[in-house]
Coordinates of C-alpha atoms in Angstrom, one line a residue:
X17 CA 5.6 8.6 25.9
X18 CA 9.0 7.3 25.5
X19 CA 9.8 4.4 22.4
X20 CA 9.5 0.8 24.1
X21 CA 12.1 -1.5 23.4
X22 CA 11.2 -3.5 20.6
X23 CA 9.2 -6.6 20.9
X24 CA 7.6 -9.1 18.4
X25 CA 5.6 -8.0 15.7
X26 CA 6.7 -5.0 13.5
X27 CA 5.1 -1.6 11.9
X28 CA 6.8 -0.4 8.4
X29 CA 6.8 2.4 5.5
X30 CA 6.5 1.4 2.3
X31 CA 6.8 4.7 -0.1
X32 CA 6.6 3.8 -3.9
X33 CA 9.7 5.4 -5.3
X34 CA 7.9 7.4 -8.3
X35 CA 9.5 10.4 -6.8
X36 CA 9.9 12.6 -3.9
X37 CA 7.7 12.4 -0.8
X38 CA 5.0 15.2 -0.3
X39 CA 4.2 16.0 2.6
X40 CA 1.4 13.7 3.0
X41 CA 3.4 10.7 2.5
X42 CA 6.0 12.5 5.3
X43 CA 2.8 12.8 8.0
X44 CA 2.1 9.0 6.9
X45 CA 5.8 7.9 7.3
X46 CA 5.8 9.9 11.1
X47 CA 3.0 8.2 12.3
X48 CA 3.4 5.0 11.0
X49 CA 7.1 5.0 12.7
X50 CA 5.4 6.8 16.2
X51 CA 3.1 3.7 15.8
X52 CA 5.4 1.2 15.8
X53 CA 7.8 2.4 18.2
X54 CA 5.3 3.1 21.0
X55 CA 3.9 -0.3 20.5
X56 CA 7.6 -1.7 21.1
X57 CA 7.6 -2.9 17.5
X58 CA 10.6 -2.8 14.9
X59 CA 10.3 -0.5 12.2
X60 CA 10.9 -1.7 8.6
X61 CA 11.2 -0.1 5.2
X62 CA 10.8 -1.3 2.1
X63 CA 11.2 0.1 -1.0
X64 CA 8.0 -0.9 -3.3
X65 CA 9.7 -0.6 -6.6
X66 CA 7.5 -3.3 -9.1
X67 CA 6.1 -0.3 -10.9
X68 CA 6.8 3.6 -11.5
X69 CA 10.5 3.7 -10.8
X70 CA 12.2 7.3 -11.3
X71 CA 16.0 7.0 -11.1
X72 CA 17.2 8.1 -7.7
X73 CA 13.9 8.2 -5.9
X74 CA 14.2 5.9 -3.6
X75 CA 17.4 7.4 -2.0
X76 CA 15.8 10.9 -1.9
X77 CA 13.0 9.5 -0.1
X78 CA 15.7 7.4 2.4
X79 CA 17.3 10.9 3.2
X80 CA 14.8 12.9 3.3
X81 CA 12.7 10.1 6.1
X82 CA 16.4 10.2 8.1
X83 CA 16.4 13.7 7.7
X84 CA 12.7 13.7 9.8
X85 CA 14.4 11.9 12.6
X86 CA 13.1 8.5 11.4
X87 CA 15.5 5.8 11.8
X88 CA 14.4 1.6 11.2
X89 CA 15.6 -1.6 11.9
X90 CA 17.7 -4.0 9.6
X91 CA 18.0 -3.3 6.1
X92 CA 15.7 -2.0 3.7
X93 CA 13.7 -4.2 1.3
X94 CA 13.4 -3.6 -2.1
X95 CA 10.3 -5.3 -3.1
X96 CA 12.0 -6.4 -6.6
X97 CA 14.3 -8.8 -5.3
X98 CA 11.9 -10.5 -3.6
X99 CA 10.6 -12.5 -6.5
X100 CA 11.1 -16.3 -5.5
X101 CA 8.8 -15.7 -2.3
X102 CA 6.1 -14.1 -4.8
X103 CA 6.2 -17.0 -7.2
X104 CA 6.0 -19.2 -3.9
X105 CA 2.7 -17.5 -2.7
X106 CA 1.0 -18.1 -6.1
X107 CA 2.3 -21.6 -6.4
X108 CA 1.2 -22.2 -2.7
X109 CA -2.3 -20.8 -3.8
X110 CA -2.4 -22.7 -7.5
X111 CA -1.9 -25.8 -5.3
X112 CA -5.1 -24.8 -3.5
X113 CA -7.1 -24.9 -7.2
X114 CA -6.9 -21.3 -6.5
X115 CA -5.8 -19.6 -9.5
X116 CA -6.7 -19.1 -13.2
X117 CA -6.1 -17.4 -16.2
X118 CA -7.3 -14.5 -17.2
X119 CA -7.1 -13.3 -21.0
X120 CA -9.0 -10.1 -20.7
X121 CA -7.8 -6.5 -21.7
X122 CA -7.6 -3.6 -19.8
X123 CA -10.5 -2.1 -22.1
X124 CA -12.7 -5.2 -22.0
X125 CA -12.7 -5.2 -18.6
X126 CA -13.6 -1.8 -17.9
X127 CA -16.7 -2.4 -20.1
X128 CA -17.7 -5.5 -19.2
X129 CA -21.0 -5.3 -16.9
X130 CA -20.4 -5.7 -13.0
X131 CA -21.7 -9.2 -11.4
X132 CA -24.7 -8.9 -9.6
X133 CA -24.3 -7.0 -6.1
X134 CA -20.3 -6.9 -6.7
X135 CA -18.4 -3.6 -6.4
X136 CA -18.0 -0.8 -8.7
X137 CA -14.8 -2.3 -10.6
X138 CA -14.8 -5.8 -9.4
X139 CA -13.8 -8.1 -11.9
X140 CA -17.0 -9.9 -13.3
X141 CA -15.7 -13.4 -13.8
X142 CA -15.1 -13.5 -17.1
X143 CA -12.8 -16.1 -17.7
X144 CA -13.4 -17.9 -14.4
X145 CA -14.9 -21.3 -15.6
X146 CA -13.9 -21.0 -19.3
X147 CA -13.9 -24.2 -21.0
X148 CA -10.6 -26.2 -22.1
X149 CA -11.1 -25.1 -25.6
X150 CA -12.2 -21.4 -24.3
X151 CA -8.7 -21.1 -22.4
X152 CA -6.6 -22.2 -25.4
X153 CA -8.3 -19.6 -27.5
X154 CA -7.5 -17.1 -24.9
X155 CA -3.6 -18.0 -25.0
X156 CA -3.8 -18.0 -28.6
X157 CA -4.8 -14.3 -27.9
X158 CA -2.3 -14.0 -25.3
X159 CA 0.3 -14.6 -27.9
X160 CA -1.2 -12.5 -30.6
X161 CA -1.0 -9.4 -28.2
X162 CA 2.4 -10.7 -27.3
X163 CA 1.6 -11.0 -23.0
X164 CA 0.9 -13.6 -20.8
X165 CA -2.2 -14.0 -19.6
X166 CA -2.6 -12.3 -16.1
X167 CA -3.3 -14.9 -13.1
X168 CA -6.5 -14.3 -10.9
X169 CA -7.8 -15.4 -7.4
X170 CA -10.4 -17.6 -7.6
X171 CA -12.3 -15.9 -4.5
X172 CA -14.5 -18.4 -2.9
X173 CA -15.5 -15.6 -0.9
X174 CA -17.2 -12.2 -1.1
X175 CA -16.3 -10.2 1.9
X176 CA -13.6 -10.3 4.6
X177 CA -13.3 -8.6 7.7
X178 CA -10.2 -6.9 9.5
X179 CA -8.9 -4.4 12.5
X180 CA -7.9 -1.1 11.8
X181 CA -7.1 1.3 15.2
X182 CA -9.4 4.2 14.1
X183 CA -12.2 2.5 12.3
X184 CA -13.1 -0.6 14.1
X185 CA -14.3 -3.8 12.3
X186 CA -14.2 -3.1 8.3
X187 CA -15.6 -5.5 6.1
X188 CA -15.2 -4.8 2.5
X189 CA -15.3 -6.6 -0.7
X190 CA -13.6 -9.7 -2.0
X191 CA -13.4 -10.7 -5.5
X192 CA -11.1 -12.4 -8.5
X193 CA -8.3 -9.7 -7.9
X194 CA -5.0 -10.2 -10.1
X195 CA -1.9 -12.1 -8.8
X196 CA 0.4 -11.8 -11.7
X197 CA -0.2 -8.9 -14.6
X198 CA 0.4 -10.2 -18.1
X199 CA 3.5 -8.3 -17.9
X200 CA 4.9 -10.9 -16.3
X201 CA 5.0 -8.4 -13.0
X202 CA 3.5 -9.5 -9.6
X203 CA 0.4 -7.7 -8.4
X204 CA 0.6 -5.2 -5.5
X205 CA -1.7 -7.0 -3.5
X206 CA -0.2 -10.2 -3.6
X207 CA 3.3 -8.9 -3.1
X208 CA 2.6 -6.4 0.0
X209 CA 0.9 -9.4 1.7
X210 CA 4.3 -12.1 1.2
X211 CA 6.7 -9.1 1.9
X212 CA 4.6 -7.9 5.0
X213 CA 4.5 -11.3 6.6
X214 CA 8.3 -12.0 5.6
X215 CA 9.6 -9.2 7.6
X216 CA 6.8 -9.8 10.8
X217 CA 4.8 -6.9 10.2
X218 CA 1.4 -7.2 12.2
X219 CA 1.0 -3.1 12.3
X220 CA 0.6 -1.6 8.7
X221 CA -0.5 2.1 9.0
X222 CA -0.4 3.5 5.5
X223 CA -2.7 6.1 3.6
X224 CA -6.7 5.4 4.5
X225 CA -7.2 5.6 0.5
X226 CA -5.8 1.9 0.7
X227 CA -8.3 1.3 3.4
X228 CA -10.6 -0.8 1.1
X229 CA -7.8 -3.0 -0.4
X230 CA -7.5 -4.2 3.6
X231 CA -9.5 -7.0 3.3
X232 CA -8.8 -8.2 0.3
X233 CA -5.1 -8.3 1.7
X234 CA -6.0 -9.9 4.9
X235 CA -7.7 -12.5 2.8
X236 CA -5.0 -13.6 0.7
X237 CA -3.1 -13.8 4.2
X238 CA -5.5 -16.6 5.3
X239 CA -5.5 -18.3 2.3
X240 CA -1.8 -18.3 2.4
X241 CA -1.3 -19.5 6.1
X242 CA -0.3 -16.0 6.8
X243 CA -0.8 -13.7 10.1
X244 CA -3.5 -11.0 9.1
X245 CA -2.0 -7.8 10.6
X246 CA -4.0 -4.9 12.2
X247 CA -4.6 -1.5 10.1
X248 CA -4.1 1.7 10.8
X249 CA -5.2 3.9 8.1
X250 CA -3.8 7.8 8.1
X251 CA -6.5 10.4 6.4
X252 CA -4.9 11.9 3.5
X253 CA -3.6 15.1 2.7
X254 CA -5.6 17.3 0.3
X255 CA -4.9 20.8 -1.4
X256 CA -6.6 23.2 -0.7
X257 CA -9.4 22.7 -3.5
X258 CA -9.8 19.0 -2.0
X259 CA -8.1 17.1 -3.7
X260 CA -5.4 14.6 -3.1
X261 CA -2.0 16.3 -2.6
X262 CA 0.1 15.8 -5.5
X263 CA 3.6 17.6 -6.8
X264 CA 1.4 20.4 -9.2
X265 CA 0.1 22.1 -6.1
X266 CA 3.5 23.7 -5.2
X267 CA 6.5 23.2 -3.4
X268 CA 5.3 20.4 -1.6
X269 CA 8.3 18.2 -0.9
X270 CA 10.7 18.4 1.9
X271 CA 13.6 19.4 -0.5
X272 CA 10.9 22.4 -1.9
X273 CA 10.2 23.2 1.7
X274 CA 13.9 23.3 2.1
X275 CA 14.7 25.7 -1.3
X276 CA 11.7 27.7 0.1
X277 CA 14.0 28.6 3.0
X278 CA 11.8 26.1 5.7
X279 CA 14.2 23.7 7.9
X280 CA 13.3 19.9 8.2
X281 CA 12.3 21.0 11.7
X282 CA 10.0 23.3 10.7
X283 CA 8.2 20.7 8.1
X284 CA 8.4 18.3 11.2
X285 CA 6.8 20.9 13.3
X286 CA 4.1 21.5 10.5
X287 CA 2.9 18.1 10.4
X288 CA 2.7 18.3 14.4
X289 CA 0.1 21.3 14.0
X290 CA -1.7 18.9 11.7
X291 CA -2.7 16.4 14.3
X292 CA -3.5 19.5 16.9
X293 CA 0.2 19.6 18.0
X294 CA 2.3 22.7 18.6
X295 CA 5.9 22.9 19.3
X296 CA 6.9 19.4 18.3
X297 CA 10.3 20.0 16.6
X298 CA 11.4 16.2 15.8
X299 CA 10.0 13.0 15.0
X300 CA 10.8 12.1 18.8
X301 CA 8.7 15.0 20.3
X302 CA 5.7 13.3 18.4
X303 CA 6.4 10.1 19.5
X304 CA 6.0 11.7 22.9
X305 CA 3.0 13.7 22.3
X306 CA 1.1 12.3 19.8
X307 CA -1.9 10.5 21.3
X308 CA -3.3 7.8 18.4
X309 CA -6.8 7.9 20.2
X310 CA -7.6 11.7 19.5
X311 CA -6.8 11.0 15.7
X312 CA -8.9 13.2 13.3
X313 CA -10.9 11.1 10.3
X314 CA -10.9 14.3 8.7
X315 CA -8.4 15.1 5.8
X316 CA -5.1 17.1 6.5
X317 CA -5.9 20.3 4.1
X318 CA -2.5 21.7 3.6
X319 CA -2.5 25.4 2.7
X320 CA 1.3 26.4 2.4
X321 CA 2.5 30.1 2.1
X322 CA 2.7 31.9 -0.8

């Protein structure tokens, strides 16, 4: 199926730049970008670099998703510089009575019993309706430990509902999730949300181990007067003892494939076998071939040679 010429709305890739991409991230990348351009949406990248930055990353991961055949639209966002829109969003929602402070540790959290019927790791609420003496105990705290106390949703729901293109309707948890760390640094969930909707992306295919962080997105969306976009979430790629593919299992990078005497073509054509694809040579063959519908739920399990 040949690319459609691009139309409202927008798909993107959004790679972390902690190091190089594995080839997990590379299969995500592909689809996300077959996605979008089939669809007759732009193609954005941004650059997600609040947190984890190695020094040269994010260029290796540019080159190496050219170097695919992937190409995008405009310039690429670097999440960073878009602070002013993420103080905006959690001004817009403090407005709302929406926010409070939260003077809890990482520890204290971790132990502190779960709220009845709330998720494994939802945050219990502790220092939701605190009194006015409570809170300025908390920032004396705050002070003594040298950070700023983090800022919290106050989630007047418990569930939210949204699209994604393999799953159907998913409705998953809501609860007091962080807006600003006490590092000062603005939460991923808030800033993926204000970046997504700055740059008119109503497609976001990413990893499906994000999959449950969805709805808590699309709700922050709505509170925020925002577009909730439409998911499509890619299975990951395992090793071959199951678990999540990661550097340690080998020469997993497209620049290891490359050193292992592999061509960018053949990594392309490696990720086509993975969705039941043979011969697919570029990025653009996919885009051709690669029919979303017959998508496997199952993990990619990538055995590499010796």
């Amino acid at each position: 199926m040949p690319a459609a010429t691009p139309g409202p709305g927008a798909g993107r890739y959004a790679p972390s730049p902690s190091g190089d991409l594995h080839l997990g991230n590379l299969r995500t990348a592909i689809l996300a970008w077959v996605l979008a351009r089939r669809t007759g949406r732009a193609f954005h990248l941004r650059v997600e670099d609040l947190d984890r930055v190695q020094e040269g990353a994010a260029q290796r991961q540019l080159e190496d998703l050219a170097a695919l055949g992937l190409d995008w639209d405009g310039e690429v966002v670097r999440q960073s510089e878009r602070g002013a829109d993420h103080e905006a969003a959690i001004g817009s929602l403090t407005a709302q009575g929406l926010v409070y402070e939260c003077y809890c540790t990482r520890r204290e959290i971790l132990e502190a019993p779960s709220a009845p019927h709330a998720p494994p790791g939802a945050y219990p609420g502790t220092c939701r309706d605190l009194s006015p003496a409570e809170r300025e105990a908390g920032r004396v705290r705050m002070r003594e430990l040298r950070r700023e106390p983090a800022l919290r949703l106050r989630a007047e729901v418990t569930e939210w509902s949204v699209q994604d293109l393999w799953e159907g309707e998913v409705r998953g948890a809501v609860d007091d999730l962080v807006l600003r760390r006490g590092d000062g640094v603005v939460a991923y969930n808030l800033a993926v949300v204000v970046d997504d909707a700055a740059a008119g992306v109503d497609q976001v295919a990413r990893g499906d181990d994000l999959l449950s962080s969805a709805p808590r997105q699309a709700h922050l969306a709505h509170l925020l007067g925002l577009p909730e976009p439409t998911y499509a979430h890619v299975p990951l790629a395992l090793n071959t003892a199951g678990a999540r593919l990661a550097k340690r299992d080998g020469a997993v990078t497209l620049r290891d494939r490359l050193a292992a005497g592999e061509s960018a073509v053949d990594v392309v054509e490696r990720i086509g076998e993975s969705l039941g694809l043979a011969g697919c040579r570029s990025a653009a063959d996919l885009l051709e071939a690669w029919d979303p519908a017959g998508m496997s739920r199952r993990p990619w399990v990538v055995d590499l040679p010796a």
